[in-house]
PDB file of C-alpha atoms in Angstrom:
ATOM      1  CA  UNK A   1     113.187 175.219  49.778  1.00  0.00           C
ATOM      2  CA  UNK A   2     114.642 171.753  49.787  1.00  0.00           C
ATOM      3  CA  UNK A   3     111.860 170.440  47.438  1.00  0.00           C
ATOM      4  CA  UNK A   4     113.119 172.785  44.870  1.00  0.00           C
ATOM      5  CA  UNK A   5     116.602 171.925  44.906  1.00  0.00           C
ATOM      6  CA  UNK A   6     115.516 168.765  44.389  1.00  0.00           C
ATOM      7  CA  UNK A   7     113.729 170.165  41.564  1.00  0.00           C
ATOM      8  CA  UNK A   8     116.164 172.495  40.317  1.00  0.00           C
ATOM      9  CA  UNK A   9     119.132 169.405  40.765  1.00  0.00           C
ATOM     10  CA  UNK A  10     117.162 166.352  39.059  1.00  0.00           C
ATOM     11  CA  UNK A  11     116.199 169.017  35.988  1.00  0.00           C
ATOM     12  CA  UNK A  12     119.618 169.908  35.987  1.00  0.00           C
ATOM     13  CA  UNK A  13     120.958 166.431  35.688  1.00  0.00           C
ATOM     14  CA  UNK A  14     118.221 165.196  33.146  1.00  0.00           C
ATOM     15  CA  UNK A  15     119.491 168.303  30.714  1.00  0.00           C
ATOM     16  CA  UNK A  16     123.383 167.296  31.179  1.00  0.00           C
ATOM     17  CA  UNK A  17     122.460 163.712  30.564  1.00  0.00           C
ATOM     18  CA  UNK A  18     120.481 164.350  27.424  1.00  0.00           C
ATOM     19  CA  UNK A  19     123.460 166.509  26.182  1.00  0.00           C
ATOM     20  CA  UNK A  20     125.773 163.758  26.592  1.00  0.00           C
ATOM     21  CA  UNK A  21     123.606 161.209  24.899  1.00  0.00           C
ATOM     22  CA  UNK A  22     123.247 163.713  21.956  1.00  0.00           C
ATOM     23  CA  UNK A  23     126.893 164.275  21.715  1.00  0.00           C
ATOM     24  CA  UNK A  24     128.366 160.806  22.845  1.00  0.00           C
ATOM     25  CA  UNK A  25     130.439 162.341  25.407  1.00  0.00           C
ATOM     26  CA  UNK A  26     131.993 160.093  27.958  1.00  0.00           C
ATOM     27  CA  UNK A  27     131.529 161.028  31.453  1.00  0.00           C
ATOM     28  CA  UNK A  28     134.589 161.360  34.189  1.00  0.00           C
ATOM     29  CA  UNK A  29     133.845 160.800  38.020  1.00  0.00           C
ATOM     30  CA  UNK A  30     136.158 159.945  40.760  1.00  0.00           C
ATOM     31  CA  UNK A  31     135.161 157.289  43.471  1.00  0.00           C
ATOM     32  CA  UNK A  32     137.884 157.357  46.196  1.00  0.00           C
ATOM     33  CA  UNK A  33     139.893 159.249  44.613  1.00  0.00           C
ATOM     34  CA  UNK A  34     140.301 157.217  41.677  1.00  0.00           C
ATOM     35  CA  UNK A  35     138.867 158.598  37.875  1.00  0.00           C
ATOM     36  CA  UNK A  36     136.202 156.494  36.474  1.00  0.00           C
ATOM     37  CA  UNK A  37     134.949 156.915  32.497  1.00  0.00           C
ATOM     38  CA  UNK A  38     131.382 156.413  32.063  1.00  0.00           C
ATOM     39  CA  UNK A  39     129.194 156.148  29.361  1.00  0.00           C
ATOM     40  CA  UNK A  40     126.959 159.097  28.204  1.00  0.00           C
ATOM     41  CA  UNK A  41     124.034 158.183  29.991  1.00  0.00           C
ATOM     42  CA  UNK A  42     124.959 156.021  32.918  1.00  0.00           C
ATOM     43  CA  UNK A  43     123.266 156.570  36.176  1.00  0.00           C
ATOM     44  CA  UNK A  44     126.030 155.842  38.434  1.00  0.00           C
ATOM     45  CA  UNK A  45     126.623 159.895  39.069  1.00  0.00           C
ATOM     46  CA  UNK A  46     123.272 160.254  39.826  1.00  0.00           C
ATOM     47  CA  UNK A  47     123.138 156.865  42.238  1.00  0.00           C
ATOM     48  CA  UNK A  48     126.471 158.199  44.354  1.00  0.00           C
ATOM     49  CA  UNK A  49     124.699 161.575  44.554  1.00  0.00           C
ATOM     50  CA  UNK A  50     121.454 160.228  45.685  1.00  0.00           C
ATOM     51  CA  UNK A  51     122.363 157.669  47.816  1.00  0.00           C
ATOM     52  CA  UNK A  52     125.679 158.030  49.877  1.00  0.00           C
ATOM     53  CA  UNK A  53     125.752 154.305  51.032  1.00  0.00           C
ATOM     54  CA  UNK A  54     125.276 152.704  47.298  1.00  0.00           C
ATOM     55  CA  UNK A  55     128.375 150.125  46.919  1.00  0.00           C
ATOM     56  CA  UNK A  56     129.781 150.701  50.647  1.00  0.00           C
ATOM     57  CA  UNK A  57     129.367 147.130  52.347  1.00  0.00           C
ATOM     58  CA  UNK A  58     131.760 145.222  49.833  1.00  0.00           C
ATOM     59  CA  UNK A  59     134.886 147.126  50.266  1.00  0.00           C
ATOM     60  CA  UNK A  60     134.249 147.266  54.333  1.00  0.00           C
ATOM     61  CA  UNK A  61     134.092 142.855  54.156  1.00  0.00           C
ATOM     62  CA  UNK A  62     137.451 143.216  52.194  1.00  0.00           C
ATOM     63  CA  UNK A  63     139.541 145.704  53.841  1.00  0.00           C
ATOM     64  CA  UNK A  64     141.281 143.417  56.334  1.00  0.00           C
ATOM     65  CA  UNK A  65     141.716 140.259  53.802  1.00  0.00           C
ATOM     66  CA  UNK A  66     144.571 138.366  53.447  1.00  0.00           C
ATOM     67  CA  UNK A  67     147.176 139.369  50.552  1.00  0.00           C
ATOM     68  CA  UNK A  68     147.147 137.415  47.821  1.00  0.00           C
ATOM     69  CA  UNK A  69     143.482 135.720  47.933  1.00  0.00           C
ATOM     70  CA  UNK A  70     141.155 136.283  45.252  1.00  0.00           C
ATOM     71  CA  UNK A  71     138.337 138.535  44.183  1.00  0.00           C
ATOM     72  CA  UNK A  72     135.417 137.684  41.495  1.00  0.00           C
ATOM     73  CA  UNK A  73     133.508 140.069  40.843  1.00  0.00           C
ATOM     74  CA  UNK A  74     130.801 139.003  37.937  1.00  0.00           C
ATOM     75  CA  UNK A  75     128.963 141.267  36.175  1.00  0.00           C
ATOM     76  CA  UNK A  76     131.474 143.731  36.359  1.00  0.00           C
ATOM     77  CA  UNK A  77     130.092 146.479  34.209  1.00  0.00           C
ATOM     78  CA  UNK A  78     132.412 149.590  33.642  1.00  0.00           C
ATOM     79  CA  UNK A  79     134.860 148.753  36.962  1.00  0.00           C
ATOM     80  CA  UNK A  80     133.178 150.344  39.189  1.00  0.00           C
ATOM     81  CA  UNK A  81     132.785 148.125  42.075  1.00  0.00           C
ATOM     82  CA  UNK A  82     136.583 147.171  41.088  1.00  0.00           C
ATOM     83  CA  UNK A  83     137.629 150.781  41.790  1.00  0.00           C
ATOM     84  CA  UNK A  84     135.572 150.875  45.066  1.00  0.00           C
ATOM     85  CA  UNK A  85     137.288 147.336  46.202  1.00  0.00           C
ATOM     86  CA  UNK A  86     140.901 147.812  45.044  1.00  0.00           C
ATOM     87  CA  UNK A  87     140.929 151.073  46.798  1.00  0.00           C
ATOM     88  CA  UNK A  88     139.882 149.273  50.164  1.00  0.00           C
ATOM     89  CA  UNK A  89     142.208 146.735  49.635  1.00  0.00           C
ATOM     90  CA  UNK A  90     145.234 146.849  47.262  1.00  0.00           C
ATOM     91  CA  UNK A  91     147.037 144.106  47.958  1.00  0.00           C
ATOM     92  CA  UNK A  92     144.422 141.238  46.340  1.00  0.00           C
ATOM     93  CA  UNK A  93     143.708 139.376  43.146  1.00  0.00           C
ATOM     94  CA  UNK A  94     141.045 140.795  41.256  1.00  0.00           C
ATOM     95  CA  UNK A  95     138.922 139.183  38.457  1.00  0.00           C
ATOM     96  CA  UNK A  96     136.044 140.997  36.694  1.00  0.00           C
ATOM     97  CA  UNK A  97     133.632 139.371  34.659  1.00  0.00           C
ATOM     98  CA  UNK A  98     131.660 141.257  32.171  1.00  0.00           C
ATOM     99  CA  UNK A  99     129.622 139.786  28.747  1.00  0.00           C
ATOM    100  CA  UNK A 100     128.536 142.566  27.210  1.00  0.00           C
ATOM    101  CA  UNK A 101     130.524 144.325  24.210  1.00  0.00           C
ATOM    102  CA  UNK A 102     130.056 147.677  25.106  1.00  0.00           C
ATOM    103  CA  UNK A 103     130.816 148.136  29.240  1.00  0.00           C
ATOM    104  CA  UNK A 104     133.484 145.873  28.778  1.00  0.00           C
ATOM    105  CA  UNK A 105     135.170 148.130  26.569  1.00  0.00           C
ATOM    106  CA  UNK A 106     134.583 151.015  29.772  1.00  0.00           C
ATOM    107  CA  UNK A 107     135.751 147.903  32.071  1.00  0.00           C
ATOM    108  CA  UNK A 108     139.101 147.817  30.220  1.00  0.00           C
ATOM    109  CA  UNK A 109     139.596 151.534  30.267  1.00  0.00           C
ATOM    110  CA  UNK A 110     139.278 151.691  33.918  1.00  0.00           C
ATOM    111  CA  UNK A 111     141.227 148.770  34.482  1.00  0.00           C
ATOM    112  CA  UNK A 112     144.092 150.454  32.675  1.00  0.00           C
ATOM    113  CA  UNK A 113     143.806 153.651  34.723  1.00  0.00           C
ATOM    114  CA  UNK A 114     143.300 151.914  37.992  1.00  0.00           C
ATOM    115  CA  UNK A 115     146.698 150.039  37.087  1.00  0.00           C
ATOM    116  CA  UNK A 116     148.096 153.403  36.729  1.00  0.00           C
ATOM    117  CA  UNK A 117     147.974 153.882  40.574  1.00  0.00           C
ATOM    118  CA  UNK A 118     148.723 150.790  42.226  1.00  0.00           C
ATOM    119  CA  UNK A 119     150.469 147.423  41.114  1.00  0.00           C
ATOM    120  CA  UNK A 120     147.280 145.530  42.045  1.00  0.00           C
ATOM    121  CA  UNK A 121     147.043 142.313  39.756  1.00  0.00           C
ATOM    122  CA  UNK A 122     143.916 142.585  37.864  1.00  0.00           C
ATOM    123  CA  UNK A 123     142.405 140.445  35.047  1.00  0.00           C
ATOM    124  CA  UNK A 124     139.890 141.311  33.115  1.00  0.00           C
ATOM    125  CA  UNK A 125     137.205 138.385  31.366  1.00  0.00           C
ATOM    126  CA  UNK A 126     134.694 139.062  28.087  1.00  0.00           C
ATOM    127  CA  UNK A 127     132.359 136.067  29.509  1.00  0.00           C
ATOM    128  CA  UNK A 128     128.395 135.103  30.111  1.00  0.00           C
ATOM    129  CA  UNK A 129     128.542 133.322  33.476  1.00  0.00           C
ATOM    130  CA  UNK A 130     125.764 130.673  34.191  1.00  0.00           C
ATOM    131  CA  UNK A 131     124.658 127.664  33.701  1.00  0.00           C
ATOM    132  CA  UNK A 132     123.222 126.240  30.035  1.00  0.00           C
ATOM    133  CA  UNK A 133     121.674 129.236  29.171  1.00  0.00           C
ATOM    134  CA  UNK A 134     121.809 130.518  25.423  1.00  0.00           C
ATOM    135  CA  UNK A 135     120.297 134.396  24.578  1.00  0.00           C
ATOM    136  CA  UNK A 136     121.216 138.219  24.247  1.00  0.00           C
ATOM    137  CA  UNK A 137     121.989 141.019  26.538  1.00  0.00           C
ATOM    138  CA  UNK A 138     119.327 144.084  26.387  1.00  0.00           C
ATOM    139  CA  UNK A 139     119.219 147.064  28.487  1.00  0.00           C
ATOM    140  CA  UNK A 140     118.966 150.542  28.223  1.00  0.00           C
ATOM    141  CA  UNK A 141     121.264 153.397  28.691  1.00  0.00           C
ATOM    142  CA  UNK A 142     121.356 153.615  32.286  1.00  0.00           C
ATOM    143  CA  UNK A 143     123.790 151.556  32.872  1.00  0.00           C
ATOM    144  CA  UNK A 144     122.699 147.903  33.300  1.00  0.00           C
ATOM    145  CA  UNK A 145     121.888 145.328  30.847  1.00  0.00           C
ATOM    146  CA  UNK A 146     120.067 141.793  31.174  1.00  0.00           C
ATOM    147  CA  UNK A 147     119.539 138.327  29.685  1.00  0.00           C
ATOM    148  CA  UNK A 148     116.848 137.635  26.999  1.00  0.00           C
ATOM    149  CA  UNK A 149     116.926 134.269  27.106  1.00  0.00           C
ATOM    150  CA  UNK A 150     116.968 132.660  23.531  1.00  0.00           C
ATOM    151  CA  UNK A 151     117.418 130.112  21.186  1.00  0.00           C
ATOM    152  CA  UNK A 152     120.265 131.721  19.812  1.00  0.00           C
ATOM    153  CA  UNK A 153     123.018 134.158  20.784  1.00  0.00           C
ATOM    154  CA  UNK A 154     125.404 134.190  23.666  1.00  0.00           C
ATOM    155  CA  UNK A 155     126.344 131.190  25.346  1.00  0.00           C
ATOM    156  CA  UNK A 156     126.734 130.837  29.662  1.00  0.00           C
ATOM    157  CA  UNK A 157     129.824 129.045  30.670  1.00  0.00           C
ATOM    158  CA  UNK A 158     129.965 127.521  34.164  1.00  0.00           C
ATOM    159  CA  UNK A 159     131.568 129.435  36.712  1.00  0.00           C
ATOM    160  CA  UNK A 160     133.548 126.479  37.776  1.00  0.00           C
ATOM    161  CA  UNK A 161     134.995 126.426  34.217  1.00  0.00           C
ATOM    162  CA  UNK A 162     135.991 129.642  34.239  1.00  0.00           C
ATOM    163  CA  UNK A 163     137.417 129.535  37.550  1.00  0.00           C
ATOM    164  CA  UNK A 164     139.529 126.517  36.300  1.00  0.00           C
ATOM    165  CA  UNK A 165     140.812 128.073  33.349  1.00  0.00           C
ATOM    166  CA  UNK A 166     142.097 131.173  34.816  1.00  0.00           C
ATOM    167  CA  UNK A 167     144.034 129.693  37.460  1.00  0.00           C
ATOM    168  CA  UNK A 168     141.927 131.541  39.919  1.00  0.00           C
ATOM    169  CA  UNK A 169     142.916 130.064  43.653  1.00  0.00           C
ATOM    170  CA  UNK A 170     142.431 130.991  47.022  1.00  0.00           C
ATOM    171  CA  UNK A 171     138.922 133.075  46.325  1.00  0.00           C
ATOM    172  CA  UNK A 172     137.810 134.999  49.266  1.00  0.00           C
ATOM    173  CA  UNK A 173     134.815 136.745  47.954  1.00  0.00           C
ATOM    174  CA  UNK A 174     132.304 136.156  44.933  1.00  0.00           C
ATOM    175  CA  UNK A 175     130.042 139.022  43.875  1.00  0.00           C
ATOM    176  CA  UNK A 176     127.142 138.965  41.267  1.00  0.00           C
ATOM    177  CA  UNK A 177     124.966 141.216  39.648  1.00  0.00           C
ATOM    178  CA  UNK A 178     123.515 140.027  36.448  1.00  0.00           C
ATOM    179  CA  UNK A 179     119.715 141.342  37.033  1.00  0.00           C
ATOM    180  CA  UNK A 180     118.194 138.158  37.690  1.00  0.00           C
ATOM    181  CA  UNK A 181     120.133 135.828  36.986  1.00  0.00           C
ATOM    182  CA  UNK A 182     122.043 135.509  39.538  1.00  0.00           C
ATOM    183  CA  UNK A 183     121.336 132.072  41.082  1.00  0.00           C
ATOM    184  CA  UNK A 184     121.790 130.755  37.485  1.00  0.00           C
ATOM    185  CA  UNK A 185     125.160 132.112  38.389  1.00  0.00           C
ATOM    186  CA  UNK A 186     126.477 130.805  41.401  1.00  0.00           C
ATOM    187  CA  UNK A 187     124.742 127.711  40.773  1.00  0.00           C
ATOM    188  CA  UNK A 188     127.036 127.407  37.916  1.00  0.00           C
ATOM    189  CA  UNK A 189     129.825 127.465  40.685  1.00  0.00           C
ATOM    190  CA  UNK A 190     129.112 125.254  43.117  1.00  0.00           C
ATOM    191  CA  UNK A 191     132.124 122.974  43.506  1.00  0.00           C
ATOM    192  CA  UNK A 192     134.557 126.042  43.663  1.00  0.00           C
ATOM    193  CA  UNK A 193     132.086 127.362  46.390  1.00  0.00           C
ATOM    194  CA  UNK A 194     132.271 124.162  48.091  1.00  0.00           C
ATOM    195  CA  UNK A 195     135.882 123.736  47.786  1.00  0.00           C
ATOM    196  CA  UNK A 196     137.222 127.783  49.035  1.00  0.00           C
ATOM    197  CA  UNK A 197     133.627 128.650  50.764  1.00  0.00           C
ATOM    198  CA  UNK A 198     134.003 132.533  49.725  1.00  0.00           C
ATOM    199  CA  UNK A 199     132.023 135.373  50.984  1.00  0.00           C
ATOM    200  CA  UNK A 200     129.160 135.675  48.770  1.00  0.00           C
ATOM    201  CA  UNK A 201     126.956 138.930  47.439  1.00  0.00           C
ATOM    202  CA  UNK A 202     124.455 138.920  45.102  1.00  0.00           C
ATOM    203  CA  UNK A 203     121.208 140.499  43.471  1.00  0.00           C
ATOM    204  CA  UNK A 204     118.021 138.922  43.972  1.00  0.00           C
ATOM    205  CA  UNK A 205     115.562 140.068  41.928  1.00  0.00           C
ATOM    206  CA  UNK A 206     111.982 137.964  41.476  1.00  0.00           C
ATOM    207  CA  UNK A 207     112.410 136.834  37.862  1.00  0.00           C
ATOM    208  CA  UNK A 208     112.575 133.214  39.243  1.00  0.00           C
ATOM    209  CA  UNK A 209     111.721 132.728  42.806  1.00  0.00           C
ATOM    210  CA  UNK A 210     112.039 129.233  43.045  1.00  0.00           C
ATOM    211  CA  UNK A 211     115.774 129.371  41.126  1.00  0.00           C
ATOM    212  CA  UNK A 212     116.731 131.643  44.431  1.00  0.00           C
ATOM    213  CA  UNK A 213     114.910 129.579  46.635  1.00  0.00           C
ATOM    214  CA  UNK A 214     117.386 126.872  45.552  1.00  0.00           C
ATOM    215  CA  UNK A 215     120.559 128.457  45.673  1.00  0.00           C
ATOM    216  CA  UNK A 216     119.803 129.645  48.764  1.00  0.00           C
ATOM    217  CA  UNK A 217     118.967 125.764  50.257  1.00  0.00           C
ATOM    218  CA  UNK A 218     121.762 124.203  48.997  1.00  0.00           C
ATOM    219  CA  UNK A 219     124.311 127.177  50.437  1.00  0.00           C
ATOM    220  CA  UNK A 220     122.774 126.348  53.231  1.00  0.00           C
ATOM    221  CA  UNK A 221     123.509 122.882  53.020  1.00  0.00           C
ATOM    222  CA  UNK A 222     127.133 123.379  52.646  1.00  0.00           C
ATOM    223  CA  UNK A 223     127.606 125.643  55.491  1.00  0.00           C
ATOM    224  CA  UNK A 224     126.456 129.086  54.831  1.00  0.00           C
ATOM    225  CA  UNK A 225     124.589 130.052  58.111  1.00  0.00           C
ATOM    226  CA  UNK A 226     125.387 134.182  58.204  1.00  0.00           C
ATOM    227  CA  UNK A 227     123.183 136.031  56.152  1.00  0.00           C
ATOM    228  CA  UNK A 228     122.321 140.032  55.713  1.00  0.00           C
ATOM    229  CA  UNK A 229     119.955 141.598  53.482  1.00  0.00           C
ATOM    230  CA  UNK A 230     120.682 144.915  51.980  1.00  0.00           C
ATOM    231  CA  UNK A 231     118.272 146.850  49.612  1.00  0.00           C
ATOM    232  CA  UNK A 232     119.398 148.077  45.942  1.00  0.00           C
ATOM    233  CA  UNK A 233     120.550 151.596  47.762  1.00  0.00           C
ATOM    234  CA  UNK A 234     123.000 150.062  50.122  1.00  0.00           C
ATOM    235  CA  UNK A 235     121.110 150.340  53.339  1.00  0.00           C
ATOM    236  CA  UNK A 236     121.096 147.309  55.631  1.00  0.00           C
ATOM    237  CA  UNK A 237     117.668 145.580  55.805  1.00  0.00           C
ATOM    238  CA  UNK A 238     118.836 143.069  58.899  1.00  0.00           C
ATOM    239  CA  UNK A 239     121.761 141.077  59.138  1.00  0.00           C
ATOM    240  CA  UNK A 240     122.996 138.256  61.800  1.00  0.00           C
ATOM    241  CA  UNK A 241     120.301 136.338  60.390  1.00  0.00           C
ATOM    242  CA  UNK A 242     119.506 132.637  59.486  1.00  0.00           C
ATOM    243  CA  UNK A 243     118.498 131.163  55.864  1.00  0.00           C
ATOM    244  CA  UNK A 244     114.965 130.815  56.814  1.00  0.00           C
ATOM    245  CA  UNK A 245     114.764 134.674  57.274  1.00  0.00           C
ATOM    246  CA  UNK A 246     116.051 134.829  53.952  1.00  0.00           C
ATOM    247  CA  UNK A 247     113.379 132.325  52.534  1.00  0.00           C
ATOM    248  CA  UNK A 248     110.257 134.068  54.162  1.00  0.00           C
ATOM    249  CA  UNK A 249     111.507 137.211  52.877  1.00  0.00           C
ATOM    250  CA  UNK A 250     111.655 136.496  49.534  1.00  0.00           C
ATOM    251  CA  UNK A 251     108.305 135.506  49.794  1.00  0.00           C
ATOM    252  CA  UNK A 252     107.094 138.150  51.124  1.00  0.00           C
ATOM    253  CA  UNK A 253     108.239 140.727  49.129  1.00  0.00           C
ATOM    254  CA  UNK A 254     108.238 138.450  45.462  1.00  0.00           C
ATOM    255  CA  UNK A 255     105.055 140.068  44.811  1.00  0.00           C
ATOM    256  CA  UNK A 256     106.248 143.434  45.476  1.00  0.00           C
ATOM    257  CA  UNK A 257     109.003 143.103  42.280  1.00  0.00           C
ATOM    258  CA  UNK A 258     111.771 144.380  44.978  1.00  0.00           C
ATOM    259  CA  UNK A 259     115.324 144.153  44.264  1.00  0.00           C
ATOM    260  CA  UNK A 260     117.638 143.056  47.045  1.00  0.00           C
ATOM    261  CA  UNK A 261     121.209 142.516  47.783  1.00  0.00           C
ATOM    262  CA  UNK A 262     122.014 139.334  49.734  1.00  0.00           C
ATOM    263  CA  UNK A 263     125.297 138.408  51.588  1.00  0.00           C
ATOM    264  CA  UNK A 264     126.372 134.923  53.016  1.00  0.00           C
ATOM    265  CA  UNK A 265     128.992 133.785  54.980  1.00  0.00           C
ATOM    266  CA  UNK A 266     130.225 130.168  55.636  1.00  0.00           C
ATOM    267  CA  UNK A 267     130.438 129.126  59.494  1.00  0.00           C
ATOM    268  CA  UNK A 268     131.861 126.757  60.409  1.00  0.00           C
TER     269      UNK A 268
END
């Protein structure tokens, strides 16, 4: 009986998704208790449905944060990690990144009806986050795009630039999810890291081992002893544990094409 629900629901969903992509019809979805517009085909619906604990451990580290310190959240896509995090935690400085053209456009719609319902200061930035890397975002229309690197075509600016520009102080958390690129990312950041030492999240996907593998040493280097792994669903792998444990299991699973979600934490 239960396998065809599962059936009857994914058949269900396909249809209605196909519809919408036919039509161009925006989806609507609320995530605690706030509406969130959606592109015709994006998966997120189906991920919340699937898989209650997607997006959960960010807005548990920021619930008890101080007022007033900052939140960067890179790779932003349509807001809705921002909707997740302002409604733990209303009282912060938010600052989502997003390159491409077209979620950004969703990003600023949400933005506007998240500012609707609370006065939380939110700013919104059209940028490609890395370091010297030139090419063009592809993707499909489930909901995530990804760098083709190029000779031609967007252009990465540093995170510490961009950080510098925007006046953006006091940063308690950084999160990234650029599929892949990640470490390009926060490597790109690394003297604002050094200087506020912010929580850190970000994807790790096996695209370039050895650019992880680096990241990871030099966080290491500057303090960051707490790590957790979580896997692309929002279930906690293990956590409590040291760099090394993240090392070996990169390598162990590099051949497996996982994707994994990897938090730090300074110690002092």
């Amino acid at each position: 009986m239960h396998k065809l629900k599962k059936i009857f629901f994914y058949f269900k969903y396909n249809l209605i998704r196909r519809i919408r992509i036919l039509f161009n019809i925006d989806q609507k979805t609320l995530i605690d208790g706030q509406e969130l517009v959606l592109p015709p085909g994006h998966l997120l619906t189906l991920y919340n449905y699937l898989y209650p604990k997607y997006d959960k451990f960010l807005p548990k580290l920021i619930d008890n944060m101080n007022a007033n310190t900052s939140i960067i959240d890179i790779g932003a896509n349509v807001g809705d990690t921002l909707v997740r995090l302002v409604a733990s935690n209303s009282k912060l400085n938010y600052y989502s990144i997003e390159a491409d053209e077209y979620y950004f456009k969703y990003l600023k719609k949400n933005k506007e009806k998240i500012k609707l319902n609370t006065q939380t200061r939110i700013k919104i930035i059209k940028e490609l986050v890395g370091l010297n890397l030139i090419g063009y975002l592809s993707g499909t229309s489930g909901g995530t795009k990804s760098l083709v690197e190029s000779s031609n075509g967007l252009k990465t600016k540093k995170l510490d630039e961009i950080i510098l520009e925007h006046n953006i102080e006091n940063i308690a958390l950084i999160k990234v999810d650029v599929d892949g690129y990640d470490y390009n990312v926060l490597l790109s950041g690394m003297n604002q890291i050094q200087k506020y030492k912010p929580v850190l999240f970000f994807e790790y996907m096996s695209l370039n081992e050895s650019g992880y593998v680096n990241l990871i040493n030099k966080l290491n280097e500057i303090g960051y002893k707490n790590w957790a792994v979580l896997n692309n669903y929002g279930t906690i792998i293990f956590e409590n544990k040291s760099y090394v444990d993240i090392l070996n299991l990169i390598k162990s699973e590099t051949k497996n094409n996982v994707v994994l979600d990897i938090y730090c934490k300074y110690t002092k």
